[in-house]
XYZ file of C-alpha atoms in Angstrom:
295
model
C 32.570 -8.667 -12.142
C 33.463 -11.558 -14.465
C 30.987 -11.501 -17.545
C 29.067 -14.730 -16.202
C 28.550 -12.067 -12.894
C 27.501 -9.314 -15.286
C 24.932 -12.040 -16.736
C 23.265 -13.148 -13.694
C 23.123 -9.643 -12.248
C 21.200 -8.808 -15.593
C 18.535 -11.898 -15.453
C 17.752 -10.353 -12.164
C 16.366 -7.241 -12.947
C 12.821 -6.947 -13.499
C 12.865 -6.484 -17.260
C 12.942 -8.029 -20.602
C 16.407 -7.391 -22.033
C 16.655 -6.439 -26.058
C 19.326 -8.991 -27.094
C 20.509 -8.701 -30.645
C 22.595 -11.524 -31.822
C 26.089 -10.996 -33.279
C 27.495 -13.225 -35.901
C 30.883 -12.399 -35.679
C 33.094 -9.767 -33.666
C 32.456 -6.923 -35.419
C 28.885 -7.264 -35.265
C 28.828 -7.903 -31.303
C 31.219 -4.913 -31.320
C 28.632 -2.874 -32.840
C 26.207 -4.300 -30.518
C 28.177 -3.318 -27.609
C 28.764 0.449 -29.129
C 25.040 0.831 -29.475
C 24.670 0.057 -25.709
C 22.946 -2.920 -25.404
C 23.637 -4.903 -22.010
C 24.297 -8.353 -23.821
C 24.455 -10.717 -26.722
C 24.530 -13.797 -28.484
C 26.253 -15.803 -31.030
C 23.708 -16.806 -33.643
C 24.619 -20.145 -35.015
C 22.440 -19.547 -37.841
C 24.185 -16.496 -38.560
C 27.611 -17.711 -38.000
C 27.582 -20.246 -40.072
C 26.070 -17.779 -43.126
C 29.052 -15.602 -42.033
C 31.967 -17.836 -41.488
C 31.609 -20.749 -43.699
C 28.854 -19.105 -46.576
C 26.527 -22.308 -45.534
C 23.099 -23.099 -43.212
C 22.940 -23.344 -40.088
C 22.720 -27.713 -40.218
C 25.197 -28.318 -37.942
C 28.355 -28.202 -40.752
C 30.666 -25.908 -38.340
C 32.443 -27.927 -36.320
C 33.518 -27.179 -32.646
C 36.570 -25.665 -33.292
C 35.150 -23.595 -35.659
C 32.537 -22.385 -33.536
C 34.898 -22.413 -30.286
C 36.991 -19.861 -32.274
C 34.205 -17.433 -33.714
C 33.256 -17.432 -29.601
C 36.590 -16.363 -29.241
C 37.207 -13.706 -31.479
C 33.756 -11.968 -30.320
C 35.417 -11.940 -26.946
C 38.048 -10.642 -27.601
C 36.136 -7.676 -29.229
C 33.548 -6.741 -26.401
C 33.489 -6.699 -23.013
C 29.434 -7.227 -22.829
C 28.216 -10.839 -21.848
C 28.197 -13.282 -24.715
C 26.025 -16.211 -24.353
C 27.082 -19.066 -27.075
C 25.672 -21.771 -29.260
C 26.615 -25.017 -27.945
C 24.609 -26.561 -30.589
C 23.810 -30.404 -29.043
C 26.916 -30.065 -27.362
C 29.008 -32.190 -30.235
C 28.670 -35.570 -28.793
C 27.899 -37.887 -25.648
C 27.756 -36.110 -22.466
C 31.323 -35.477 -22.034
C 31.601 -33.828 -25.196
C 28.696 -31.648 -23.704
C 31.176 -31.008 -20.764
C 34.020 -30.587 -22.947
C 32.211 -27.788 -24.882
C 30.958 -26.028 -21.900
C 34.732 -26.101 -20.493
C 35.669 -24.753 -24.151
C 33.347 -21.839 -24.242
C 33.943 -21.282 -21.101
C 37.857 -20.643 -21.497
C 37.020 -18.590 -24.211
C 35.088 -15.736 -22.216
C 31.040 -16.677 -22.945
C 28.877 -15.838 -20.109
C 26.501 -18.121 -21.048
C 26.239 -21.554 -23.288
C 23.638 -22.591 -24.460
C 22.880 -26.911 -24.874
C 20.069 -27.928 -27.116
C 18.031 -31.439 -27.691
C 17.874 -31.532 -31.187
C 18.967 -34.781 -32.810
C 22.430 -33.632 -34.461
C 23.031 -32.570 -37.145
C 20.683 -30.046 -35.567
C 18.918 -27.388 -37.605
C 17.669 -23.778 -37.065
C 14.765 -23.851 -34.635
C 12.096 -22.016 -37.207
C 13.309 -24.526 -40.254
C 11.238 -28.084 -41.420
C 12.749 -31.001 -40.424
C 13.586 -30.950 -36.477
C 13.325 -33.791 -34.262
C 14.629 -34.148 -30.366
C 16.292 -36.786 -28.694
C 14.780 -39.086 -25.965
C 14.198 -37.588 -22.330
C 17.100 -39.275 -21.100
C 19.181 -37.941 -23.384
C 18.185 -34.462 -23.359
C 18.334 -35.031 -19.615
C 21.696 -36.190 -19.324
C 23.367 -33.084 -21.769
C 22.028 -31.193 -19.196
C 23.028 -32.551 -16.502
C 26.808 -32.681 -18.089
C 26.519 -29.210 -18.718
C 25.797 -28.290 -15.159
C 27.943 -30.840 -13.964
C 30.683 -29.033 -16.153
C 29.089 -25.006 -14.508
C 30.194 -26.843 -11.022
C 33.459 -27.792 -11.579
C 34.265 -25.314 -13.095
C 33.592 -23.120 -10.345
C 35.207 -25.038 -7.854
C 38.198 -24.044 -10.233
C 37.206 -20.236 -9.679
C 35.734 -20.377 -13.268
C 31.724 -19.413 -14.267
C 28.916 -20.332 -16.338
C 25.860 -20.565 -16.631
C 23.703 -23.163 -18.682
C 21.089 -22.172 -21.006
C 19.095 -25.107 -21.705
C 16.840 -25.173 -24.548
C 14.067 -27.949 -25.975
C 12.713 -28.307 -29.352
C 10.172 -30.403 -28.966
C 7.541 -28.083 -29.703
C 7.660 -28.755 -33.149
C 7.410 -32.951 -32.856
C 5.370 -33.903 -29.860
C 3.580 -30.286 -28.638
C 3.932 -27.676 -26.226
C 3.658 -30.346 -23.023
C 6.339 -32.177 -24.062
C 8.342 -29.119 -24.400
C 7.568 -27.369 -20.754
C 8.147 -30.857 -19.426
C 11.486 -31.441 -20.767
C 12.061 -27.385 -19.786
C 10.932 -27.850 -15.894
C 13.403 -30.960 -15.743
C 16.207 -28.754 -17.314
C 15.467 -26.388 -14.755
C 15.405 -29.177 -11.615
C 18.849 -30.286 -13.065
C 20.357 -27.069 -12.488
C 19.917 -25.051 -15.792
C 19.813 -20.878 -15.127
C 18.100 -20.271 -18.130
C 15.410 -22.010 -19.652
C 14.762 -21.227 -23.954
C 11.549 -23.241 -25.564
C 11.859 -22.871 -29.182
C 9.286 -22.185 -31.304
C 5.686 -21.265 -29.462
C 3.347 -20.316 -32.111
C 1.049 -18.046 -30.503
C 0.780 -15.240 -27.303
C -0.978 -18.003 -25.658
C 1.463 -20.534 -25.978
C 4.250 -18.100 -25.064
C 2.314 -17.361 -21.801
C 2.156 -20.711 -20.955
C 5.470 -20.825 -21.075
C 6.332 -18.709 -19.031
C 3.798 -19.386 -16.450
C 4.747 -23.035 -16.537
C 8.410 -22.339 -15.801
C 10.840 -20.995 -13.202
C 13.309 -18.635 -13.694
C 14.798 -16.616 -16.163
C 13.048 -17.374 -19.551
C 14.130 -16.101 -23.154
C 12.144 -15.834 -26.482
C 13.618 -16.359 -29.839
C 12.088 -13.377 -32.441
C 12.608 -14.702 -35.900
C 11.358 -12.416 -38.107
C 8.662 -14.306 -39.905
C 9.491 -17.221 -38.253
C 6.822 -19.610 -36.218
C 6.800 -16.814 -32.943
C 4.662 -13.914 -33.247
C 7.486 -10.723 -32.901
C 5.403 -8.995 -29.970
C 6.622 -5.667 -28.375
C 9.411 -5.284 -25.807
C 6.947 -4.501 -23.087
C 4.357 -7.103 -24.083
C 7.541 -10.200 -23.653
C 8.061 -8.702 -20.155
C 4.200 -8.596 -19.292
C 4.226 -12.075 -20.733
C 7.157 -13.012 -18.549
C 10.246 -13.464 -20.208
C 13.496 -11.905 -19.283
C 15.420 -11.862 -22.414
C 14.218 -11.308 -25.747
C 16.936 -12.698 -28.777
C 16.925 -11.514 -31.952
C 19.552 -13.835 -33.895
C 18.732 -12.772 -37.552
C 17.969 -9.164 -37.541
C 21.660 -7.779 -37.567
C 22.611 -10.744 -40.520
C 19.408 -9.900 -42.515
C 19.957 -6.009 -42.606
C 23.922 -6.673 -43.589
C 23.048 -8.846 -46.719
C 20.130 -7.058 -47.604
C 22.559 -3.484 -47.504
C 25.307 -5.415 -49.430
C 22.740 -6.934 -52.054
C 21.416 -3.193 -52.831
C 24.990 -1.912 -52.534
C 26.125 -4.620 -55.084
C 23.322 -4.165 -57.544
C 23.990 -0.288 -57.430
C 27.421 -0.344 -58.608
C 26.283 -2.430 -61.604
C 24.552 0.970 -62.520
C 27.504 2.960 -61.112
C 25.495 4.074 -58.388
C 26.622 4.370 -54.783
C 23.566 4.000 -51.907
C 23.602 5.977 -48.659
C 26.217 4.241 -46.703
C 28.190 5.282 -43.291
C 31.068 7.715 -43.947
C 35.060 6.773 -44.062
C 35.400 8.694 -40.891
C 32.723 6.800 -38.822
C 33.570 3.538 -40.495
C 37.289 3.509 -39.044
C 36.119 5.271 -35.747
C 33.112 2.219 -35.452
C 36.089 -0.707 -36.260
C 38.427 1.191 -34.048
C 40.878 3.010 -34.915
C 40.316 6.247 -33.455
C 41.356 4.415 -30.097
C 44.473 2.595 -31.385
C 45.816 5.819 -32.757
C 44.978 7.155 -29.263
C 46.472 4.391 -26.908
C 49.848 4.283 -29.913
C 50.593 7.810 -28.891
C 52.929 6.747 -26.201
C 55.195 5.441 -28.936
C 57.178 6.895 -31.274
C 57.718 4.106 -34.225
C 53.723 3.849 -33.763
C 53.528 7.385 -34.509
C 56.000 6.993 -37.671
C 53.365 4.280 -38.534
C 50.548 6.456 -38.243
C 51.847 9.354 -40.604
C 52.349 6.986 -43.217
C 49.333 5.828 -43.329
């Protein structure tokens, strides 16, 4: 099955999948190794990790286009990606979703932040107007169809912040129209209590996904208490970024004192970034061999 396939067969099981978010490719390789069924591209993350900066819309497409494209490359698991507001009018939205598309993502997801859009647990977000959210969704989809009239797949995650400005009822409104335009996935950011959550999900069709920030505005509920609520995935886009800079900061202030922490060992470290199975697949040749004794 194409990874788009591999996506849709996964919103249909009767579960709520754990999805931690990657940042890069070695992180959503890591992901993968640990046998989780899918992941996602953290913008927030990303941006920390590629360009040291937050996550207020200063990577630009291409940027993002190629992180997408390197964590492809790396893992065969379903990646959905952050569209962001889809850089532009409509067609830019279509443009994207053609983009990440090309570059392997199962899934992308279109937001309706005002750009430059900001992380959904930060001050300072405000949404466009209905129509507008309204029409980047219906270029996305628009984009999903022809696309697969090509023999290419997609599928749409839409997602609303309007939560935070004008209250949950705004938000499940804009979310049921996403969902009449055509989007597979529907992602309101930001409810601030198990009430609101079940709302939600009771409000909606379809496959539904929470955002876990930890100590961000969504309480961080149990696996089994996000499927009882009703949600199918559950994303975790900082955990992975916040335990790598919190091991590097304690790793960094113990070699001030000439102190090394527990770490993973050399031999799991190259077997983990792969090079147990390049040795194996070099065998076959004999100036690859060379290589490898001289190394």
């Amino acid at each position: 099955m194409t990874s788009a396939e591999t996506l849709r067969a996964l919103l249909a099981e009767d579960t709520c999948h754990i999805m931690p978010c990657c940042f890069d490719a070695l992180s959503a390789k890591l992901i993968a190794q640990e046998g989780y069924a899918l992941t996602f591209m953290s913008g927030f993350a990303a941006s920390a990790s590629r360009i040291g900066a937050p996550d207020l819309g200063l990577m630009s497409y291409g940027e993002v286009l190629d992180q997408v494209r390197n964590i492809t490359d790396a893992t065969d698991i379903p990646l959905i990606g952050d569209g962001d507001t889809g850089y532009g009018n409509a067609m830019n939205v279509r443009r994207t979703v053609a983009g990440f598309a090309k570059a392997g993502a199962a899934s992308i997801m279109i937001e309706d932040q005002l750009a430059p859009k900001r992380c959904g647990h930060t001050p300072g977000k405000a949404v466009v107007s209905r129509d507008e959210a309204f029409d980047r969704v219906r270029a996305a989809v628009d984009e999903r169809e022809a696309l697969r009239a090509r023999g290419g797949d997609i599928l749409i995650l839409a997602r609303t912040d309007a939560r935070h400005e004008h209250g949950l009822g705004e938000a499940i409104d804009r979310a049921a129209k996403f969902a009449e335009i055509g989007a597979d996935i529907l992602f309101v950011e930001a409810p601030r209590s198990e009430g609101e959550m079940r709302e939600v999900c009771r409000s909606l069709p379809g496959p539904k996904m929470a955002n876990i920030v930890e100590g961000g505005d969504t309480p961080d509920l149990p696996n089994a208490a996000l499927h009882d609520i009703g949600y199918t995935i559950a994303a975790y886009p900082l955990s992975l970024m916040a335990a790598a800079m919190q091991a590097m900061v304690t790793t960094l202030r113990a070699m001030r004192q000439d102190q090394r922490p527990n770490q993973m060992d050399f031999g799991s470290l190259r077997s983990r970034i792969g090079f147990d199975d390049y040795y194996a697949a070099s065998e076959r040749y004999e100036s690859s061999l060379r290589l490898r004794s001289d190394d």
